mmCIF file of C-alpha atoms in Angstrom:
data_model
loop_
_atom_site.group_PDB
_atom_site.id
_atom_site.type_symbol
_atom_site.label_atom_id
_atom_site.label_comp_id
_atom_site.label_asym_id
_atom_site.label_seq_id
_atom_site.Cartn_x
_atom_site.Cartn_y
_atom_site.Cartn_z
ATOM 1 C CA MET A 1 119.677 -130.059 -128.022
ATOM 2 C CA SER A 2 123.162 -130.988 -126.891
ATOM 3 C CA LYS A 3 123.680 -134.305 -125.357
ATOM 4 C CA THR A 4 124.553 -132.757 -121.766
ATOM 5 C CA ALA A 5 121.206 -130.650 -121.973
ATOM 6 C CA ALA A 6 119.315 -133.739 -123.040
ATOM 7 C CA ARG A 7 120.867 -135.964 -120.296
ATOM 8 C CA VAL A 8 119.841 -133.471 -117.644
ATOM 9 C CA SER A 9 116.529 -133.052 -118.870
ATOM 10 C CA ARG A 10 115.798 -136.789 -118.851
ATOM 11 C CA LEU A 11 117.164 -137.102 -115.275
ATOM 12 C CA TYR A 12 114.981 -134.165 -114.164
ATOM 13 C CA GLU A 13 111.793 -136.161 -115.575
ATOM 14 C CA VAL A 14 112.967 -139.582 -113.725
ATOM 15 C CA MET A 15 113.525 -137.549 -110.523
ATOM 16 C CA ASP A 16 110.116 -136.272 -110.716
ATOM 17 C CA LEU A 17 108.771 -139.683 -111.454
ATOM 18 C CA MET A 18 110.616 -140.902 -108.463
ATOM 19 C CA LEU A 19 108.980 -138.176 -106.305
ATOM 20 C CA ASP A 20 105.404 -139.158 -107.538
ATOM 21 C CA SER A 21 106.059 -142.809 -106.849
ATOM 22 C CA VAL A 22 107.697 -142.368 -103.418
ATOM 23 C CA GLY A 23 105.821 -145.404 -101.989
ATOM 24 C CA ASP A 24 106.482 -147.739 -104.772
ATOM 25 C CA PRO A 25 109.355 -150.183 -105.008
ATOM 26 C CA LEU A 26 112.299 -148.457 -106.731
ATOM 27 C CA ALA A 27 112.603 -150.264 -110.142
ATOM 28 C CA LEU A 28 116.101 -148.973 -111.089
ATOM 29 C CA LYS A 29 116.137 -150.871 -114.369
ATOM 30 C CA SER A 30 112.766 -149.242 -115.448
ATOM 31 C CA LEU A 31 113.888 -145.834 -114.400
ATOM 32 C CA ALA A 32 117.141 -146.053 -116.276
ATOM 33 C CA ALA A 33 115.229 -147.295 -119.318
ATOM 34 C CA SER A 34 113.130 -144.390 -119.162
ATOM 35 C CA ALA A 35 115.917 -142.196 -119.328
ATOM 36 C CA SER A 36 117.391 -144.167 -122.108
ATOM 37 C CA TYR A 37 120.491 -145.447 -120.034
ATOM 38 C CA SER A 38 121.701 -148.790 -118.749
ATOM 39 C CA SER A 39 121.260 -149.414 -115.149
ATOM 40 C CA PHE A 40 125.081 -149.070 -114.720
ATOM 41 C CA HIS A 41 125.206 -145.666 -116.679
ATOM 42 C CA PHE A 42 122.061 -144.256 -115.253
ATOM 43 C CA ASP A 43 123.199 -144.772 -111.479
ATOM 44 C CA ARG A 44 126.720 -143.210 -112.274
ATOM 45 C CA ILE A 45 125.038 -140.059 -114.047
ATOM 46 C CA PHE A 46 122.468 -139.887 -111.309
ATOM 47 C CA ARG A 47 125.288 -139.778 -108.645
ATOM 48 C CA GLU A 48 127.301 -137.141 -110.676
ATOM 49 C CA LEU A 49 124.240 -134.917 -110.592
ATOM 50 C CA THR A 50 123.078 -135.341 -107.110
ATOM 51 C CA GLY A 51 125.882 -136.653 -105.113
ATOM 52 C CA PHE A 52 123.916 -139.778 -104.273
ATOM 53 C CA SER A 53 123.114 -143.019 -105.959
ATOM 54 C CA ALA A 54 119.512 -143.337 -107.059
ATOM 55 C CA CYS A 55 118.712 -145.791 -104.350
ATOM 56 C CA GLU A 56 120.202 -143.772 -101.657
ATOM 57 C CA TYR A 57 118.489 -140.583 -103.047
ATOM 58 C CA GLN A 58 115.245 -142.324 -102.875
ATOM 59 C CA ARG A 59 115.641 -143.773 -99.495
ATOM 60 C CA LYS A 60 116.408 -140.294 -98.119
ATOM 61 C CA ARG A 61 113.239 -138.967 -99.925
ATOM 62 C CA ARG A 62 111.061 -141.600 -98.424
ATOM 63 C CA LEU A 63 112.452 -141.016 -95.063
ATOM 64 C CA ARG A 64 111.824 -137.245 -95.377
ATOM 65 C CA ARG A 65 108.270 -137.829 -96.576
ATOM 66 C CA ALA A 66 107.546 -140.014 -93.605
ATOM 67 C CA ALA A 67 109.169 -137.250 -91.207
ATOM 68 C CA HIS A 68 106.892 -134.659 -92.971
ATOM 69 C CA LEU A 69 103.747 -136.913 -92.702
ATOM 70 C CA LEU A 70 104.544 -137.716 -88.964
ATOM 71 C CA ARG A 71 104.538 -134.032 -88.258
ATOM 72 C CA HIS A 72 101.534 -132.966 -90.161
ATOM 73 C CA GLU A 73 99.311 -135.992 -90.211
ATOM 74 C CA PRO A 74 99.117 -136.681 -86.516
ATOM 75 C CA ASP A 75 95.969 -139.100 -87.001
ATOM 76 C CA VAL A 76 97.766 -141.437 -89.257
ATOM 77 C CA PRO A 77 99.194 -144.539 -87.713
ATOM 78 C CA ILE A 78 103.138 -144.910 -87.933
ATOM 79 C CA VAL A 79 102.580 -148.292 -89.456
ATOM 80 C CA ARG A 80 100.395 -146.720 -92.322
ATOM 81 C CA ILE A 81 102.913 -143.959 -92.849
ATOM 82 C CA ALA A 82 105.703 -146.633 -93.276
ATOM 83 C CA GLN A 83 103.803 -148.598 -95.798
ATOM 84 C CA ASP A 84 102.736 -145.367 -97.694
ATOM 85 C CA CYS A 85 106.501 -144.306 -97.794
ATOM 86 C CA GLY A 86 107.536 -147.515 -99.338
ATOM 87 C CA PHE A 87 109.119 -149.548 -96.551
ATOM 88 C CA PRO A 88 108.436 -153.451 -96.652
ATOM 89 C CA SER A 89 108.138 -153.692 -92.846
ATOM 90 C CA ASN A 90 107.791 -151.440 -89.659
ATOM 91 C CA ALA A 91 110.864 -152.871 -88.438
ATOM 92 C CA ALA A 92 112.740 -151.773 -91.564
ATOM 93 C CA PHE A 93 111.303 -148.337 -91.291
ATOM 94 C CA ALA A 94 112.170 -148.181 -87.589
ATOM 95 C CA LYS A 95 115.687 -148.853 -88.276
ATOM 96 C CA ALA A 96 116.200 -146.587 -91.109
ATOM 97 C CA PHE A 97 114.186 -143.791 -89.413
ATOM 98 C CA LYS A 98 116.514 -143.892 -86.346
ATOM 99 C CA GLN A 99 119.624 -143.954 -88.573
ATOM 100 C CA GLN A 100 118.500 -140.720 -90.413
ATOM 101 C CA PHE A 101 117.136 -138.935 -87.553
ATOM 102 C CA ALA A 102 118.706 -140.177 -84.498
ATOM 103 C CA MET A 103 115.511 -140.808 -82.885
ATOM 104 C CA SER A 104 112.518 -143.116 -83.301
ATOM 105 C CA ALA A 105 109.441 -142.055 -85.310
ATOM 106 C CA LYS A 106 107.301 -141.906 -82.102
ATOM 107 C CA ALA A 107 109.689 -139.634 -80.429
ATOM 108 C CA TRP A 108 109.706 -137.356 -83.718
ATOM 109 C CA ARG A 109 106.086 -137.256 -83.751
ATOM 110 C CA GLU A 110 105.915 -136.151 -80.151
ATOM 111 C CA GLY A 111 108.089 -133.075 -80.818
ATOM 112 C CA GLY A 112 111.553 -134.481 -81.634
ATOM 113 C CA TRP A 113 111.254 -132.910 -85.227
ATOM 114 C CA ARG A 114 111.784 -129.486 -83.684
ATOM 115 C CA ASP A 115 114.901 -130.188 -81.857
ATOM 116 C CA TYR A 116 116.222 -132.079 -85.127
ATOM 117 C CA MET A 117 115.344 -128.898 -87.210
ATOM 118 C CA ASP A 118 117.022 -126.454 -84.632
ATOM 119 C CA GLN A 119 120.013 -128.439 -83.956
ATOM 120 C CA GLN A 120 120.982 -130.869 -86.574
ATOM 121 C CA VAL A 121 119.827 -129.100 -89.862
ATOM 122 C CA GLY A 122 120.607 -125.645 -88.607
ATOM 123 C CA ARG A 123 119.853 -122.329 -89.966
ATOM 124 C CA GLU A 124 121.136 -122.680 -93.426
ATOM 125 C CA SER A 125 118.539 -125.215 -94.755
ATOM 126 C CA ASP A 126 115.632 -123.210 -92.762
ATOM 127 C CA VAL A 127 116.570 -119.986 -95.279
ATOM 128 C CA SER A 128 113.464 -121.245 -97.430
ATOM 129 C CA PHE A 129 113.245 -117.729 -98.977
ATOM 130 C CA PHE A 130 114.963 -116.374 -102.114
ATOM 131 C CA VAL A 131 117.131 -113.328 -101.757
ATOM 132 C CA ALA A 132 117.373 -111.672 -105.007
ATOM 133 C CA GLU A 133 120.414 -109.525 -104.684
ATOM 134 C CA PRO A 134 123.901 -111.060 -103.864
ATOM 135 C CA ASP A 135 124.753 -107.941 -101.546
ATOM 136 C CA ASN A 136 121.852 -108.731 -99.336
ATOM 137 C CA LEU A 137 123.883 -110.855 -96.989
ATOM 138 C CA GLU A 138 122.273 -109.495 -93.816
ATOM 139 C CA ALA A 139 118.885 -110.937 -94.736
ATOM 140 C CA ILE A 140 120.507 -114.296 -95.548
ATOM 141 C CA LEU A 141 122.953 -114.627 -92.442
ATOM 142 C CA ALA A 142 120.340 -113.464 -89.968
ATOM 143 C CA PRO A 143 119.312 -116.241 -87.380
ATOM 144 C CA TYR A 144 115.743 -117.210 -87.200
ATOM 145 C CA CYS A 145 113.592 -115.101 -84.739
ATOM 146 C CA PRO A 146 110.168 -116.383 -84.258
ATOM 147 C CA PRO A 147 107.482 -113.775 -85.109
ATOM 148 C CA GLU A 148 105.356 -112.034 -82.555
ATOM 149 C CA PRO A 149 102.643 -114.440 -82.120
ATOM 150 C CA GLY A 150 99.645 -113.568 -84.535
ATOM 151 C CA THR A 151 101.629 -111.181 -86.636
ATOM 152 C CA ILE A 152 102.102 -113.763 -89.511
ATOM 153 C CA ALA A 153 98.978 -115.377 -89.096
ATOM 154 C CA ALA A 154 97.168 -112.122 -89.622
ATOM 155 C CA ARG A 155 98.643 -111.725 -93.041
ATOM 156 C CA ILE A 156 97.936 -115.300 -94.352
ATOM 157 C CA ALA A 157 95.179 -115.509 -96.833
ATOM 158 C CA VAL A 158 93.879 -118.872 -98.157
ATOM 159 C CA ARG A 159 93.655 -118.925 -101.961
ATOM 160 C CA ASN A 160 93.103 -121.188 -104.829
ATOM 161 C CA LEU A 161 96.079 -120.788 -107.113
ATOM 162 C CA PRO A 162 95.884 -122.071 -110.844
ATOM 163 C CA ALA A 163 98.349 -124.573 -112.433
ATOM 164 C CA LEU A 164 101.265 -122.886 -113.845
ATOM 165 C CA THR A 165 103.914 -124.411 -116.247
ATOM 166 C CA LEU A 166 107.415 -123.665 -115.303
ATOM 167 C CA ARG A 167 110.656 -123.682 -117.454
ATOM 168 C CA TYR A 168 113.122 -124.208 -114.320
ATOM 169 C CA GLN A 169 116.712 -124.999 -113.441
ATOM 170 C CA ARG A 170 117.219 -127.483 -110.710
ATOM 171 C CA PHE A 171 119.792 -126.717 -107.952
ATOM 172 C CA PHE A 172 121.092 -129.511 -105.770
ATOM 173 C CA GLY A 173 123.394 -129.250 -102.573
ATOM 174 C CA GLN A 174 122.931 -125.580 -102.145
ATOM 175 C CA SER A 175 120.998 -123.517 -99.700
ATOM 176 C CA GLY A 176 121.420 -120.197 -97.945
ATOM 177 C CA ALA A 177 123.659 -117.766 -99.511
ATOM 178 C CA ALA A 178 124.960 -120.030 -101.950
ATOM 179 C CA LEU A 179 121.318 -120.855 -103.528
ATOM 180 C CA SER A 180 120.415 -117.087 -103.346
ATOM 181 C CA PHE A 181 123.445 -116.278 -105.333
ATOM 182 C CA ALA A 182 122.722 -119.244 -107.822
ATOM 183 C CA CYS A 183 119.195 -118.010 -108.303
ATOM 184 C CA HIS A 184 120.395 -114.352 -109.003
ATOM 185 C CA ASP A 185 123.092 -115.498 -111.474
ATOM 186 C CA PHE A 186 120.118 -117.677 -113.378
ATOM 187 C CA ILE A 187 117.973 -114.572 -113.354
ATOM 188 C CA GLN A 188 120.601 -112.671 -114.988
ATOM 189 C CA GLU A 189 121.275 -115.334 -117.609
ATOM 190 C CA ARG A 190 117.823 -115.678 -118.798
ATOM 191 C CA GLU A 191 117.154 -111.987 -118.985
ATOM 192 C CA THR A 192 120.338 -111.796 -121.326
ATOM 193 C CA ALA A 193 119.556 -114.847 -123.292
ATOM 194 C CA ASP A 194 115.772 -114.640 -123.688
ATOM 195 C CA GLY A 195 115.339 -110.906 -123.310
ATOM 196 C CA LEU A 196 113.064 -111.123 -120.345
ATOM 197 C CA PRO A 197 111.800 -107.757 -118.748
ATOM 198 C CA ALA A 198 112.992 -106.975 -115.295
ATOM 199 C CA SER A 199 109.295 -107.245 -114.365
ATOM 200 C CA THR A 200 109.326 -111.034 -114.883
ATOM 201 C CA PRO A 201 107.801 -113.136 -112.162
ATOM 202 C CA TRP A 202 110.193 -115.844 -111.063
ATOM 203 C CA TYR A 203 109.047 -119.023 -108.946
ATOM 204 C CA GLY A 204 110.913 -121.283 -106.346
ATOM 205 C CA VAL A 205 109.710 -124.758 -105.753
ATOM 206 C CA PHE A 206 110.586 -127.125 -103.130
ATOM 207 C CA ASP A 207 108.705 -130.445 -102.828
ATOM 208 C CA GLU A 208 109.568 -131.087 -99.148
ATOM 209 C CA ASP A 209 109.730 -129.514 -95.772
ATOM 210 C CA PRO A 210 112.600 -127.062 -95.967
ATOM 211 C CA GLY A 211 113.400 -127.630 -92.259
ATOM 212 C CA PHE A 212 114.049 -131.370 -92.422
ATOM 213 C CA THR A 213 116.472 -131.228 -95.294
ATOM 214 C CA GLY A 214 120.099 -130.875 -94.950
ATOM 215 C CA GLU A 215 122.210 -128.882 -97.237
ATOM 216 C CA ARG A 216 123.622 -131.793 -99.124
ATOM 217 C CA GLU A 217 120.137 -133.089 -99.820
ATOM 218 C CA TYR A 218 118.373 -129.844 -100.662
ATOM 219 C CA CYS A 219 116.639 -129.976 -104.143
ATOM 220 C CA TYR A 220 115.284 -126.495 -105.141
ATOM 221 C CA ASP A 221 113.629 -125.694 -108.605
ATOM 222 C CA PHE A 222 113.916 -122.195 -109.867
ATOM 223 C CA GLY A 223 112.582 -120.700 -113.009
ATOM 224 C CA CYS A 224 109.774 -118.619 -114.855
ATOM 225 C CA ALA A 225 106.402 -119.280 -116.565
ATOM 226 C CA ASP A 226 107.157 -117.208 -119.679
ATOM 227 C CA ASP A 227 106.687 -119.494 -122.819
ATOM 228 C CA THR A 228 109.432 -117.528 -124.841
ATOM 229 C CA VAL A 229 111.870 -119.442 -122.582
ATOM 230 C CA LEU A 230 112.752 -122.374 -124.827
ATOM 231 C CA ASP A 231 116.107 -123.340 -123.608
ATOM 232 C CA PRO A 232 116.195 -127.362 -123.848
ATOM 233 C CA GLY A 233 118.538 -127.699 -120.933
ATOM 234 C CA LEU A 234 115.842 -126.437 -118.610
ATOM 235 C CA GLY A 235 113.388 -128.661 -116.809
ATOM 236 C CA LEU A 236 109.674 -128.474 -117.464
ATOM 237 C CA ARG A 237 107.072 -129.018 -114.783
ATOM 238 C CA VAL A 238 103.426 -128.042 -114.049
ATOM 239 C CA LEU A 239 102.965 -126.522 -110.617
ATOM 240 C CA PRO A 240 99.514 -128.065 -109.548
ATOM 241 C CA ALA A 241 96.509 -125.814 -109.050
ATOM 242 C CA GLY A 242 94.921 -126.143 -105.437
ATOM 243 C CA THR A 243 94.350 -124.370 -102.090
ATOM 244 C CA TYR A 244 97.257 -122.639 -100.665
ATOM 245 C CA ALA A 245 98.134 -120.514 -97.505
ATOM 246 C CA CYS A 246 99.838 -117.445 -99.006
ATOM 247 C CA LEU A 247 101.898 -114.758 -97.394
ATOM 248 C CA ASP A 248 102.462 -111.610 -99.406
ATOM 249 C CA PHE A 249 105.585 -109.690 -98.891
ATOM 250 C CA ASP A 250 107.159 -106.504 -100.233
ATOM 251 C CA ASP A 251 110.876 -105.663 -99.762
ATOM 252 C CA GLU A 252 111.344 -108.232 -96.943
ATOM 253 C CA TRP A 253 112.109 -111.771 -96.811
ATOM 254 C CA PRO A 254 109.723 -114.099 -94.599
ATOM 255 C CA ARG A 255 110.514 -117.566 -94.189
ATOM 256 C CA PHE A 256 108.017 -120.637 -94.533
ATOM 257 C CA ARG A 257 108.954 -121.705 -90.974
ATOM 258 C CA SER A 258 107.153 -118.586 -89.690
ATOM 259 C CA MET A 259 103.967 -119.639 -91.493
ATOM 260 C CA TYR A 260 104.215 -123.017 -90.038
ATOM 261 C CA GLU A 261 104.795 -121.892 -86.333
ATOM 262 C CA ASP A 262 102.390 -118.897 -86.359
ATOM 263 C CA TRP A 263 99.741 -120.145 -88.387
ATOM 264 C CA LEU A 264 99.735 -123.830 -89.566
ATOM 265 C CA ASP A 265 100.570 -125.500 -86.272
ATOM 266 C CA ARG A 266 97.650 -123.543 -84.606
ATOM 267 C CA GLN A 267 95.242 -124.488 -87.113
ATOM 268 C CA ALA A 268 92.001 -126.266 -86.470
ATOM 269 C CA VAL A 269 90.770 -126.345 -90.193
ATOM 270 C CA TRP A 270 93.625 -126.605 -92.382
ATOM 271 C CA ARG A 271 96.657 -128.940 -92.413
ATOM 272 C CA LEU A 272 99.579 -129.350 -94.972
ATOM 273 C CA ASP A 273 99.162 -131.212 -98.009
ATOM 274 C CA SER A 274 102.163 -133.041 -98.782
ATOM 275 C CA THR A 275 101.264 -134.097 -102.360
ATOM 276 C CA ARG A 276 101.978 -130.597 -103.590
ATOM 277 C CA PRO A 277 105.076 -128.387 -103.275
ATOM 278 C CA HIS A 278 105.880 -125.113 -101.436
ATOM 279 C CA ILE A 279 105.930 -122.143 -103.863
ATOM 280 C CA GLN A 280 107.624 -118.903 -103.721
ATOM 281 C CA LYS A 281 107.086 -116.096 -106.186
ATOM 282 C CA VAL A 282 109.232 -112.764 -106.426
ATOM 283 C CA GLU A 283 109.196 -109.922 -109.196
ATOM 284 C CA ARG A 284 110.832 -106.690 -109.403
ATOM 285 C CA THR A 285 108.872 -103.490 -108.877
ATOM 286 C CA PRO A 286 109.029 -100.449 -110.901
ATOM 287 C CA GLU A 287 111.120 -99.010 -108.260
ATOM 288 C CA GLY A 288 113.448 -101.836 -108.164
ATOM 289 C CA ARG A 289 112.211 -103.619 -104.865
ATOM 290 C CA TRP A 290 111.458 -107.129 -104.756
ATOM 291 C CA ARG A 291 108.095 -108.516 -103.697
ATOM 292 C CA GLY A 292 106.065 -111.712 -104.069
ATOM 293 C CA TRP A 293 104.411 -114.413 -101.960
ATOM 294 C CA LEU A 294 105.143 -117.736 -100.300
ATOM 295 C CA ALA A 295 102.554 -120.298 -100.770
ATOM 296 C CA LEU A 296 102.093 -123.340 -98.412
ATOM 297 C CA PRO A 297 99.926 -126.179 -99.926
ATOM 298 C CA ILE A 298 97.016 -127.064 -97.572
ATOM 299 C CA LYS A 299 93.873 -129.069 -97.386
ATOM 300 C CA LYS A 300 91.062 -129.401 -94.870
ATOM 301 C CA ARG A 301 91.430 -131.552 -91.673
#
């Protein structure tokens, strides 16, 4: 394994550890040690990879997790969410949340999240699907249009998906067309390097609400579950088994947002499970079309 590949692989592992412990105090020295770096070098390399210092990156992730919970866990008190997301006091949380989202946590919970998603984050980060072909710009650039009421909900099936081990490339600071092109290039690289067939299933993984994450903060894992892919420069993660709301598609590119708005936000039985990621699957048909599914992690209310 090259030094660069080993460094990236270790940083992937540390970032996943940070996500799993988003509510815990950030021990920069321990994180650096787990990646075999001094604190100084770890923070420098982390910034090179993500564009943020480790502390800033974790702070933003905590705030996005809080925003996520405020929307999807309406019965949990704001003070509890602040504690669960690692803030030492409600005052510290209130100040940080307002700096990040330009409104109070209470205003966010009461519907401000929709204004933020529409006006500040914008369409680019809402393109939470994967467009396989780089000449398919029409689908990428089209503005979001809410579905006819009930049309997406009628297509959603609740399924128990098995665990899946993924070899992946992590993409930072890219969304929309840039991310789609990057994933397309990655497929071509892996097909050439590993001899993967054209019908190989590919998976995109997003650990946060796509609508709340700006382009600079976008973190997207994309790869396949083929155990013949052994590139040491790729990350390795297990997608957890569990209950998901699934939307199948064939030669179209639906968005997670339509699943939220037409199904999840109207649910009396299910709510989002923020402990598991959003998952997308795409594969080529024998005719050369792309099909797959989007999967929202859910749990009983």
